[in-house]
Amino acid sequence: MNHFPVIVLGVGSMGSAACYYLAKKGIKVLGLEQFTLTHELGSHAGQSRIIRKAYFEHSDYVPLLERAYQNWKALETACNNQFYFPTGLLYAGKPESILIKGVIESSELYGVEVSRISKAEVKSRFQQFALPDDYEVLFEPDAGFLTPERCIRAFAEQALNLGASIHTHEKVVSWKQEGDRISVTSDTQTYSCNKLIITAGAWANDFLPGLANNLHVTRQVLVWTTPRQPAQFQLNKFPCWLIDDHEHAGMYYGFPMLDETTFGKPAGLKSAHHYPGKSTTANQVNREVTSMEVDELTKAITRFVPESCESVKQTKTCLYTNTPDENFIIDFLPNQQDVIIACGFSGHGFKFASVVGEVLCDLATEGRTTQPIGFLSATRFKN
Ligand SMILES: Cc1cc2nc3c(=O)[nH]c(=O)nc-3n(C[C@H](O)[C@H](O)[C@H](O)COP(=O)(O)OP(=O)(O)OC[C@H]3O[C@@H](n4cnc5c(N)ncnc54)[C@H](O)[C@@H]3O)c2cc1C
């Protein structure tokens, strides 16, 4: 009774999607989640995640994104619900910045629609922004945001409807290869499976000691503010945005204001800094946000979006799991063809969950995938 062809360790962003694609394929899958389905302690909390296609980080992600977009659409159709909100995305930075150069390169290579926005157009169309004169401004109309908690719940509900088992409040404590099977021990039971998929997010180090030097967890701070003129920042009035600030390392980004009824708490204008924060671990992270951290963040953001902060409504912390090159790891565990891993999403993975789930299902059931994941191999780093 305790044997499953596939067990998924961690039912968050990637694990819920893996359960869905496996169940859709008729595979008897068990997902084990230590907390509730969606929670605030990992990497997926906070209402919204940007989705964009002209990928500045690495153009090799673009084909995966094409598939991710298709799969999000298919999930919306299957659930008769909306998870992707196409607000468009405004990019800004110096012409030689990583962001601007990377967006142009990916958009030209793959024909992703991105337009240049003139200074006059910024003033007329995006008057909420105040950008330095020497910044280039680009706009990707098909970018927007996804609603992470709703996506995870949708994947899990669909998986359950298709026959998957998902146990919440059950923490995996260890796994071990035993002949041609793998035993997985939780805090309540021991199971066996033919294939184990590890999607443990910021806890991945607990199960992948060989990769621990290459998975670095950081604490990230998010802020929700009440802007001076809320009407200007509503969904459909204000786009998602990403700005490569030449004065600080990393990038600042934000979303339109989202109402509580549709999107959950907190209502407000959400913004953050995309840059690895303080080193931590998933079990020891300090969840308190200091007033100095809030001041630094709101000060940096109001330089670009001057009316964005009349008052601070709420703050949260969230976890990035960074690899040395900030690209994901999606592969078999080295020397372990029955264990598949997806980790190290380095603060930009959510938009890919719909294709990562499909890839994990391919690897577990076919031993390979047609999706181009070679650049995300687990063996590219030295230990
Ligand atoms: C502040 C912030 C902003 C971000 N913004 C964006 C964005 O705009 N766009 C974007 O694409 N991405 C973004 N990301 C990144 C994205 O959210 C993550 O890459 C993604 O959520 C990672 O998914 P995951 O499945 O690895 O982790 P999670 O979703 O955290 O799932 C891991 C799950 O494994 C479970 N687990 C761990 N250990 C065990 C165990 N022993 N037993 C059972 N269960 C276990 C955990 O409880 C958790 O539910 C952001 C991340 C943060 C923190």
PDB file of C-alpha atoms in Angstrom, residues 60-319:
ATOM      1  CA  ASP A  60      18.264  29.727 -23.604  1.00  0.00           C
ATOM      2  CA  TYR A  61      15.312  30.158 -21.249  1.00  0.00           C
ATOM      3  CA  VAL A  62      13.090  31.573 -24.004  1.00  0.00           C
ATOM      4  CA  PRO A  63      12.030  28.211 -25.553  1.00  0.00           C
ATOM      5  CA  LEU A  64      11.167  26.972 -22.049  1.00  0.00           C
ATOM      6  CA  LEU A  65       9.126  30.131 -21.527  1.00  0.00           C
ATOM      7  CA  GLU A  66       7.230  29.584 -24.793  1.00  0.00           C
ATOM      8  CA  ARG A  67       6.170  26.229 -23.390  1.00  0.00           C
ATOM      9  CA  ALA A  68       5.500  27.667 -19.921  1.00  0.00           C
ATOM     10  CA  TYR A  69       3.103  30.252 -21.398  1.00  0.00           C
ATOM     11  CA  GLN A  70       1.248  27.502 -23.309  1.00  0.00           C
ATOM     12  CA  ASN A  71       1.014  25.382 -20.187  1.00  0.00           C
ATOM     13  CA  TRP A  72      -0.304  28.223 -18.012  1.00  0.00           C
ATOM     14  CA  LYS A  73      -2.992  28.847 -20.625  1.00  0.00           C
ATOM     15  CA  ALA A  74      -3.869  25.132 -20.608  1.00  0.00           C
ATOM     16  CA  LEU A  75      -4.118  25.172 -16.800  1.00  0.00           C
ATOM     17  CA  GLU A  76      -6.452  28.174 -16.979  1.00  0.00           C
ATOM     18  CA  THR A  77      -8.631  26.317 -19.460  1.00  0.00           C
ATOM     19  CA  ALA A  78      -8.648  23.129 -17.368  1.00  0.00           C
ATOM     20  CA  CYS A  79      -9.651  25.107 -14.253  1.00  0.00           C
ATOM     21  CA  ASN A  80     -11.806  27.713 -15.956  1.00  0.00           C
ATOM     22  CA  ASN A  81      -9.931  30.341 -13.963  1.00  0.00           C
ATOM     23  CA  GLN A  82      -7.382  33.113 -14.580  1.00  0.00           C
ATOM     24  CA  PHE A  83      -3.844  32.791 -13.207  1.00  0.00           C
ATOM     25  CA  TYR A  84      -1.895  34.934 -15.703  1.00  0.00           C
ATOM     26  CA  PHE A  85      -2.582  38.676 -15.834  1.00  0.00           C
ATOM     27  CA  PRO A  86      -1.031  40.356 -18.883  1.00  0.00           C
ATOM     28  CA  THR A  87      -0.264  43.839 -17.585  1.00  0.00           C
ATOM     29  CA  GLY A  88       2.779  44.383 -19.806  1.00  0.00           C
ATOM     30  CA  LEU A  89       6.212  45.002 -18.291  1.00  0.00           C
ATOM     31  CA  LEU A  90       8.260  48.197 -18.382  1.00  0.00           C
ATOM     32  CA  TYR A  91      12.035  47.642 -18.352  1.00  0.00           C
ATOM     33  CA  ALA A  92      14.451  50.515 -17.716  1.00  0.00           C
ATOM     34  CA  GLY A  93      18.191  50.854 -17.266  1.00  0.00           C
ATOM     35  CA  LYS A  94      21.319  52.205 -18.867  1.00  0.00           C
ATOM     36  CA  PRO A  95      21.704  50.928 -22.446  1.00  0.00           C
ATOM     37  CA  GLU A  96      24.782  48.951 -21.402  1.00  0.00           C
ATOM     38  CA  SER A  97      23.083  47.386 -18.336  1.00  0.00           C
ATOM     39  CA  ILE A  98      22.694  43.601 -18.089  1.00  0.00           C
ATOM     40  CA  LEU A  99      18.929  44.064 -18.143  1.00  0.00           C
ATOM     41  CA  ILE A 100      18.598  46.179 -21.278  1.00  0.00           C
ATOM     42  CA  LYS A 101      21.269  44.337 -23.244  1.00  0.00           C
ATOM     43  CA  GLY A 102      19.821  40.946 -22.241  1.00  0.00           C
ATOM     44  CA  VAL A 103      16.199  41.835 -23.043  1.00  0.00           C
ATOM     45  CA  ILE A 104      17.169  43.128 -26.487  1.00  0.00           C
ATOM     46  CA  GLU A 105      19.306  40.072 -27.201  1.00  0.00           C
ATOM     47  CA  SER A 106      16.608  37.543 -26.248  1.00  0.00           C
ATOM     48  CA  SER A 107      13.849  39.460 -28.005  1.00  0.00           C
ATOM     49  CA  GLU A 108      15.872  39.719 -31.244  1.00  0.00           C
ATOM     50  CA  LEU A 109      17.019  36.097 -31.133  1.00  0.00           C
ATOM     51  CA  TYR A 110      13.517  34.683 -30.593  1.00  0.00           C
ATOM     52  CA  GLY A 111      11.286  37.396 -32.045  1.00  0.00           C
ATOM     53  CA  VAL A 112       9.687  38.288 -28.701  1.00  0.00           C
ATOM     54  CA  GLU A 113       7.629  41.474 -29.032  1.00  0.00           C
ATOM     55  CA  VAL A 114       9.395  44.287 -27.151  1.00  0.00           C
ATOM     56  CA  SER A 115       9.127  47.969 -28.078  1.00  0.00           C
ATOM     57  CA  ARG A 116      11.365  50.934 -27.297  1.00  0.00           C
ATOM     58  CA  ILE A 117       9.569  53.673 -25.389  1.00  0.00           C
ATOM     59  CA  SER A 118      10.624  57.272 -26.016  1.00  0.00           C
ATOM     60  CA  LYS A 119      11.025  59.848 -23.231  1.00  0.00           C
ATOM     61  CA  ALA A 120       7.860  61.592 -24.460  1.00  0.00           C
ATOM     62  CA  GLU A 121       5.934  58.319 -24.373  1.00  0.00           C
ATOM     63  CA  VAL A 122       7.109  57.561 -20.829  1.00  0.00           C
ATOM     64  CA  LYS A 123       5.688  60.963 -19.825  1.00  0.00           C
ATOM     65  CA  SER A 124       2.347  60.409 -21.532  1.00  0.00           C
ATOM     66  CA  ARG A 125       1.817  56.649 -21.034  1.00  0.00           C
ATOM     67  CA  PHE A 126       3.760  55.848 -17.870  1.00  0.00           C
ATOM     68  CA  GLN A 127       3.576  59.096 -15.912  1.00  0.00           C
ATOM     69  CA  GLN A 128       3.948  57.181 -12.620  1.00  0.00           C
ATOM     70  CA  PHE A 129       7.674  56.749 -13.401  1.00  0.00           C
ATOM     71  CA  ALA A 130      10.558  59.245 -13.110  1.00  0.00           C
ATOM     72  CA  LEU A 131      13.527  57.760 -14.940  1.00  0.00           C
ATOM     73  CA  PRO A 132      17.027  59.135 -15.460  1.00  0.00           C
ATOM     74  CA  ASP A 133      17.477  60.707 -18.904  1.00  0.00           C
ATOM     75  CA  ASP A 134      20.170  58.259 -19.918  1.00  0.00           C
ATOM     76  CA  TYR A 135      18.003  55.184 -19.193  1.00  0.00           C
ATOM     77  CA  GLU A 136      16.642  53.178 -22.089  1.00  0.00           C
ATOM     78  CA  VAL A 137      13.003  52.134 -21.637  1.00  0.00           C
ATOM     79  CA  LEU A 138      11.496  48.997 -23.181  1.00  0.00           C
ATOM     80  CA  PHE A 139       8.021  47.494 -22.971  1.00  0.00           C
ATOM     81  CA  GLU A 140       7.027  43.826 -23.319  1.00  0.00           C
ATOM     82  CA  PRO A 141       3.245  43.731 -23.808  1.00  0.00           C
ATOM     83  CA  ASP A 142       2.793  39.968 -23.233  1.00  0.00           C
ATOM     84  CA  ALA A 143       4.535  40.019 -19.877  1.00  0.00           C
ATOM     85  CA  GLY A 144       2.593  40.341 -16.643  1.00  0.00           C
ATOM     86  CA  PHE A 145       2.150  38.415 -13.443  1.00  0.00           C
ATOM     87  CA  LEU A 146       0.993  35.032 -12.179  1.00  0.00           C
ATOM     88  CA  THR A 147      -0.784  34.389  -8.889  1.00  0.00           C
ATOM     89  CA  PRO A 148       1.476  31.796  -7.219  1.00  0.00           C
ATOM     90  CA  GLU A 149      -0.702  30.517  -4.379  1.00  0.00           C
ATOM     91  CA  ARG A 150      -3.691  30.133  -6.712  1.00  0.00           C
ATOM     92  CA  CYS A 151      -1.530  28.328  -9.311  1.00  0.00           C
ATOM     93  CA  ILE A 152      -0.178  25.874  -6.717  1.00  0.00           C
ATOM     94  CA  ARG A 153      -3.642  25.162  -5.354  1.00  0.00           C
ATOM     95  CA  ALA A 154      -4.941  24.697  -8.911  1.00  0.00           C
ATOM     96  CA  PHE A 155      -2.172  22.222  -9.804  1.00  0.00           C
ATOM     97  CA  ALA A 156      -2.773  20.289  -6.591  1.00  0.00           C
ATOM     98  CA  GLU A 157      -6.575  20.252  -6.902  1.00  0.00           C
ATOM     99  CA  GLN A 158      -6.362  19.085 -10.524  1.00  0.00           C
ATOM    100  CA  ALA A 159      -3.812  16.416  -9.528  1.00  0.00           C
ATOM    101  CA  LEU A 160      -6.097  15.172  -6.741  1.00  0.00           C
ATOM    102  CA  ASN A 161      -9.048  15.052  -9.155  1.00  0.00           C
ATOM    103  CA  LEU A 162      -6.903  12.944 -11.478  1.00  0.00           C
ATOM    104  CA  GLY A 163      -6.069  10.432  -8.722  1.00  0.00           C
ATOM    105  CA  ALA A 164      -2.886  11.794  -7.106  1.00  0.00           C
ATOM    106  CA  SER A 165      -2.362  11.509  -3.343  1.00  0.00           C
ATOM    107  CA  ILE A 166      -1.040  14.615  -1.607  1.00  0.00           C
ATOM    108  CA  HIS A 167      -0.259  14.507   2.105  1.00  0.00           C
ATOM    109  CA  THR A 168       0.182  17.849   3.820  1.00  0.00           C
ATOM    110  CA  HIS A 169       1.724  18.332   7.287  1.00  0.00           C
ATOM    111  CA  GLU A 170       3.971  15.359   6.570  1.00  0.00           C
ATOM    112  CA  LYS A 171       7.665  16.099   6.631  1.00  0.00           C
ATOM    113  CA  VAL A 172      10.130  13.874   4.795  1.00  0.00           C
ATOM    114  CA  VAL A 173      13.113  13.135   6.987  1.00  0.00           C
ATOM    115  CA  SER A 174      15.234  10.941   4.699  1.00  0.00           C
ATOM    116  CA  TRP A 175      15.410   8.883   1.523  1.00  0.00           C
ATOM    117  CA  LYS A 176      17.580   5.939   0.578  1.00  0.00           C
ATOM    118  CA  GLN A 177      18.144   3.769  -2.506  1.00  0.00           C
ATOM    119  CA  GLU A 178      17.352   0.125  -1.683  1.00  0.00           C
ATOM    120  CA  GLY A 179      17.977  -2.126  -4.669  1.00  0.00           C
ATOM    121  CA  ASP A 180      15.779  -0.936  -7.535  1.00  0.00           C
ATOM    122  CA  ARG A 181      13.495   0.993  -5.203  1.00  0.00           C
ATOM    123  CA  ILE A 182      13.839   4.112  -3.100  1.00  0.00           C
ATOM    124  CA  SER A 183      12.542   4.250   0.434  1.00  0.00           C
ATOM    125  CA  VAL A 184      11.251   7.601   1.643  1.00  0.00           C
ATOM    126  CA  THR A 185      10.734   8.115   5.370  1.00  0.00           C
ATOM    127  CA  SER A 186       8.520  10.871   6.696  1.00  0.00           C
ATOM    128  CA  ASP A 187       7.785  11.860  10.280  1.00  0.00           C
ATOM    129  CA  THR A 188       4.853   9.412  10.214  1.00  0.00           C
ATOM    130  CA  GLN A 189       5.517   6.621   7.674  1.00  0.00           C
ATOM    131  CA  THR A 190       7.928   4.936   5.301  1.00  0.00           C
ATOM    132  CA  TYR A 191       7.056   4.621   1.621  1.00  0.00           C
ATOM    133  CA  SER A 192       8.769   3.111  -1.370  1.00  0.00           C
ATOM    134  CA  CYS A 193       8.880   4.375  -4.943  1.00  0.00           C
ATOM    135  CA  ASN A 194      10.581   3.729  -8.269  1.00  0.00           C
ATOM    136  CA  LYS A 195      11.367   7.398  -8.908  1.00  0.00           C
ATOM    137  CA  LEU A 196      11.791  10.220  -6.430  1.00  0.00           C
ATOM    138  CA  ILE A 197      11.417  13.860  -7.484  1.00  0.00           C
ATOM    139  CA  ILE A 198      12.982  16.343  -5.050  1.00  0.00           C
ATOM    140  CA  THR A 199      11.374  19.798  -5.226  1.00  0.00           C
ATOM    141  CA  ALA A 200      12.117  20.951  -1.684  1.00  0.00           C
ATOM    142  CA  GLY A 201      12.901  24.601  -2.520  1.00  0.00           C
ATOM    143  CA  ALA A 202      14.961  26.272   0.209  1.00  0.00           C
ATOM    144  CA  TRP A 203      15.150  22.938   2.081  1.00  0.00           C
ATOM    145  CA  ALA A 204      16.783  21.111  -0.870  1.00  0.00           C
ATOM    146  CA  ASN A 205      20.146  21.105   0.918  1.00  0.00           C
ATOM    147  CA  ASP A 206      18.715  18.713   3.532  1.00  0.00           C
ATOM    148  CA  PHE A 207      18.385  16.055   0.838  1.00  0.00           C
ATOM    149  CA  LEU A 208      21.161  16.882  -1.593  1.00  0.00           C
ATOM    150  CA  PRO A 209      24.351  17.090   0.470  1.00  0.00           C
ATOM    151  CA  GLY A 210      26.478  16.715  -2.670  1.00  0.00           C
ATOM    152  CA  LEU A 211      25.044  19.982  -4.050  1.00  0.00           C
ATOM    153  CA  ALA A 212      25.046  21.939  -0.798  1.00  0.00           C
ATOM    154  CA  ASN A 213      28.005  24.125  -1.789  1.00  0.00           C
ATOM    155  CA  ASN A 214      26.062  25.265  -4.819  1.00  0.00           C
ATOM    156  CA  LEU A 215      22.716  26.068  -3.175  1.00  0.00           C
ATOM    157  CA  HIS A 216      22.852  29.263  -1.211  1.00  0.00           C
ATOM    158  CA  VAL A 217      19.682  30.423   0.589  1.00  0.00           C
ATOM    159  CA  THR A 218      19.080  34.158   1.050  1.00  0.00           C
ATOM    160  CA  ARG A 219      16.456  36.206   2.864  1.00  0.00           C
ATOM    161  CA  GLN A 220      14.514  38.627   0.661  1.00  0.00           C
ATOM    162  CA  VAL A 221      12.343  41.511   1.811  1.00  0.00           C
ATOM    163  CA  LEU A 222       9.077  42.579   0.176  1.00  0.00           C
ATOM    164  CA  VAL A 223       7.065  45.703   0.866  1.00  0.00           C
ATOM    165  CA  TRP A 224       3.431  46.650   0.206  1.00  0.00           C
ATOM    166  CA  THR A 225       2.765  50.386   0.273  1.00  0.00           C
ATOM    167  CA  THR A 226      -0.190  52.696  -0.111  1.00  0.00           C
ATOM    168  CA  PRO A 227       0.728  55.104  -2.916  1.00  0.00           C
ATOM    169  CA  ARG A 228      -0.141  58.804  -2.906  1.00  0.00           C
ATOM    170  CA  GLN A 229      -2.666  58.493  -5.714  1.00  0.00           C
ATOM    171  CA  PRO A 230      -3.917  54.906  -5.593  1.00  0.00           C
ATOM    172  CA  ALA A 231      -6.079  55.339  -8.715  1.00  0.00           C
ATOM    173  CA  GLN A 232      -2.911  55.655 -10.848  1.00  0.00           C
ATOM    174  CA  PHE A 233      -1.544  52.331  -9.674  1.00  0.00           C
ATOM    175  CA  GLN A 234      -4.503  50.012 -10.131  1.00  0.00           C
ATOM    176  CA  LEU A 235      -4.427  46.844 -12.204  1.00  0.00           C
ATOM    177  CA  ASN A 236      -5.014  47.887 -15.868  1.00  0.00           C
ATOM    178  CA  LYS A 237      -3.560  51.375 -15.157  1.00  0.00           C
ATOM    179  CA  PHE A 238      -0.042  50.462 -14.030  1.00  0.00           C
ATOM    180  CA  PRO A 239       2.227  47.771 -15.507  1.00  0.00           C
ATOM    181  CA  CYS A 240       4.678  45.398 -13.870  1.00  0.00           C
ATOM    182  CA  TRP A 241       8.160  46.938 -13.978  1.00  0.00           C
ATOM    183  CA  LEU A 242      11.820  45.999 -13.638  1.00  0.00           C
ATOM    184  CA  ILE A 243      14.572  48.600 -13.353  1.00  0.00           C
ATOM    185  CA  ASP A 244      18.324  48.023 -13.395  1.00  0.00           C
ATOM    186  CA  ASP A 245      19.470  50.704 -10.959  1.00  0.00           C
ATOM    187  CA  HIS A 246      22.973  51.905 -11.831  1.00  0.00           C
ATOM    188  CA  GLU A 247      23.473  53.158  -8.251  1.00  0.00           C
ATOM    189  CA  HIS A 248      22.750  49.841  -6.533  1.00  0.00           C
ATOM    190  CA  ALA A 249      23.561  46.233  -7.339  1.00  0.00           C
ATOM    191  CA  GLY A 250      20.633  44.219  -8.651  1.00  0.00           C
ATOM    192  CA  MET A 251      17.256  45.408  -9.883  1.00  0.00           C
ATOM    193  CA  TYR A 252      14.086  46.851  -8.397  1.00  0.00           C
ATOM    194  CA  TYR A 253      10.688  45.617  -9.512  1.00  0.00           C
ATOM    195  CA  GLY A 254       7.025  45.977  -8.771  1.00  0.00           C
ATOM    196  CA  PHE A 255       3.407  45.183  -9.612  1.00  0.00           C
ATOM    197  CA  PRO A 256       0.121  47.045  -9.923  1.00  0.00           C
ATOM    198  CA  MET A 257      -2.110  47.278  -6.845  1.00  0.00           C
ATOM    199  CA  LEU A 258      -4.212  44.156  -6.396  1.00  0.00           C
ATOM    200  CA  ASP A 259      -7.485  43.971  -4.545  1.00  0.00           C
ATOM    201  CA  GLU A 260      -7.895  41.634  -1.611  1.00  0.00           C
ATOM    202  CA  THR A 261     -11.106  40.009  -2.780  1.00  0.00           C
ATOM    203  CA  THR A 262      -9.581  38.503  -5.919  1.00  0.00           C
ATOM    204  CA  PHE A 263      -5.927  38.263  -4.994  1.00  0.00           C
ATOM    205  CA  GLY A 264      -5.873  37.798  -1.213  1.00  0.00           C
ATOM    206  CA  LYS A 265      -4.090  39.850   1.420  1.00  0.00           C
ATOM    207  CA  PRO A 266      -2.348  42.243   1.627  1.00  0.00           C
ATOM    208  CA  ALA A 267      -3.836  44.812  -0.709  1.00  0.00           C
ATOM    209  CA  GLY A 268      -1.327  47.436  -1.765  1.00  0.00           C
ATOM    210  CA  LEU A 269       1.460  48.277  -4.164  1.00  0.00           C
ATOM    211  CA  LYS A 270       4.074  45.528  -3.954  1.00  0.00           C
ATOM    212  CA  SER A 271       7.738  46.206  -4.754  1.00  0.00           C
ATOM    213  CA  ALA A 272      11.090  44.584  -3.972  1.00  0.00           C
ATOM    214  CA  HIS A 273      14.790  44.371  -4.746  1.00  0.00           C
ATOM    215  CA  HIS A 274      15.924  41.478  -6.967  1.00  0.00           C
ATOM    216  CA  TYR A 275      19.365  40.809  -5.545  1.00  0.00           C
ATOM    217  CA  PRO A 276      20.571  38.045  -3.219  1.00  0.00           C
ATOM    218  CA  GLY A 277      19.848  39.228   0.334  1.00  0.00           C
ATOM    219  CA  LYS A 278      21.412  38.074   3.613  1.00  0.00           C
ATOM    220  CA  SER A 279      22.597  34.461   3.748  1.00  0.00           C
ATOM    221  CA  THR A 280      20.384  32.238   5.864  1.00  0.00           C
ATOM    222  CA  THR A 281      18.795  28.799   6.034  1.00  0.00           C
ATOM    223  CA  ALA A 282      15.140  27.906   5.647  1.00  0.00           C
ATOM    224  CA  ASN A 283      14.864  26.882   9.303  1.00  0.00           C
ATOM    225  CA  GLN A 284      16.795  29.773  10.844  1.00  0.00           C
ATOM    226  CA  VAL A 285      15.688  32.779   8.800  1.00  0.00           C
ATOM    227  CA  ASN A 286      14.805  35.932  10.723  1.00  0.00           C
ATOM    228  CA  ARG A 287      11.286  36.879   9.591  1.00  0.00           C
ATOM    229  CA  GLU A 288      11.326  40.302  11.284  1.00  0.00           C
ATOM    230  CA  VAL A 289      11.838  43.175   8.852  1.00  0.00           C
ATOM    231  CA  THR A 290      13.614  46.211  10.344  1.00  0.00           C
ATOM    232  CA  SER A 291      12.573  49.805   9.745  1.00  0.00           C
ATOM    233  CA  MET A 292      16.018  50.394   8.206  1.00  0.00           C
ATOM    234  CA  GLU A 293      15.355  47.701   5.599  1.00  0.00           C
ATOM    235  CA  VAL A 294      11.974  49.228   4.788  1.00  0.00           C
ATOM    236  CA  ASP A 295      13.473  52.730   4.515  1.00  0.00           C
ATOM    237  CA  GLU A 296      16.220  51.537   2.174  1.00  0.00           C
ATOM    238  CA  LEU A 297      13.751  49.746  -0.059  1.00  0.00           C
ATOM    239  CA  THR A 298      11.119  52.491  -0.224  1.00  0.00           C
ATOM    240  CA  LYS A 299      13.786  55.163  -0.751  1.00  0.00           C
ATOM    241  CA  ALA A 300      15.259  53.271  -3.703  1.00  0.00           C
ATOM    242  CA  ILE A 301      11.833  52.685  -5.211  1.00  0.00           C
ATOM    243  CA  THR A 302      10.523  56.220  -4.828  1.00  0.00           C
ATOM    244  CA  ARG A 303      13.483  57.446  -6.896  1.00  0.00           C
ATOM    245  CA  PHE A 304      11.860  55.693  -9.868  1.00  0.00           C
ATOM    246  CA  VAL A 305       8.191  55.697  -8.835  1.00  0.00           C
ATOM    247  CA  PRO A 306       7.922  58.942  -6.841  1.00  0.00           C
ATOM    248  CA  GLU A 307       4.291  58.628  -5.719  1.00  0.00           C
ATOM    249  CA  SER A 308       4.572  54.975  -4.725  1.00  0.00           C
ATOM    250  CA  CYS A 309       4.776  55.325  -0.957  1.00  0.00           C
ATOM    251  CA  GLU A 310       2.518  57.443   1.175  1.00  0.00           C
ATOM    252  CA  SER A 311       2.676  54.786   3.886  1.00  0.00           C
ATOM    253  CA  VAL A 312       3.915  51.230   4.352  1.00  0.00           C
ATOM    254  CA  LYS A 313       1.123  48.665   4.659  1.00  0.00           C
ATOM    255  CA  GLN A 314       2.954  45.401   5.131  1.00  0.00           C
ATOM    256  CA  THR A 315       6.309  43.694   4.795  1.00  0.00           C
ATOM    257  CA  LYS A 316       7.223  40.029   4.343  1.00  0.00           C
ATOM    258  CA  THR A 317      10.298  37.901   3.953  1.00  0.00           C
ATOM    259  CA  CYS A 318      10.716  35.189   1.347  1.00  0.00           C
ATOM    260  CA  LEU A 319      13.581  32.848   0.397  1.00  0.00           C
TER     261      LEU A 319
END
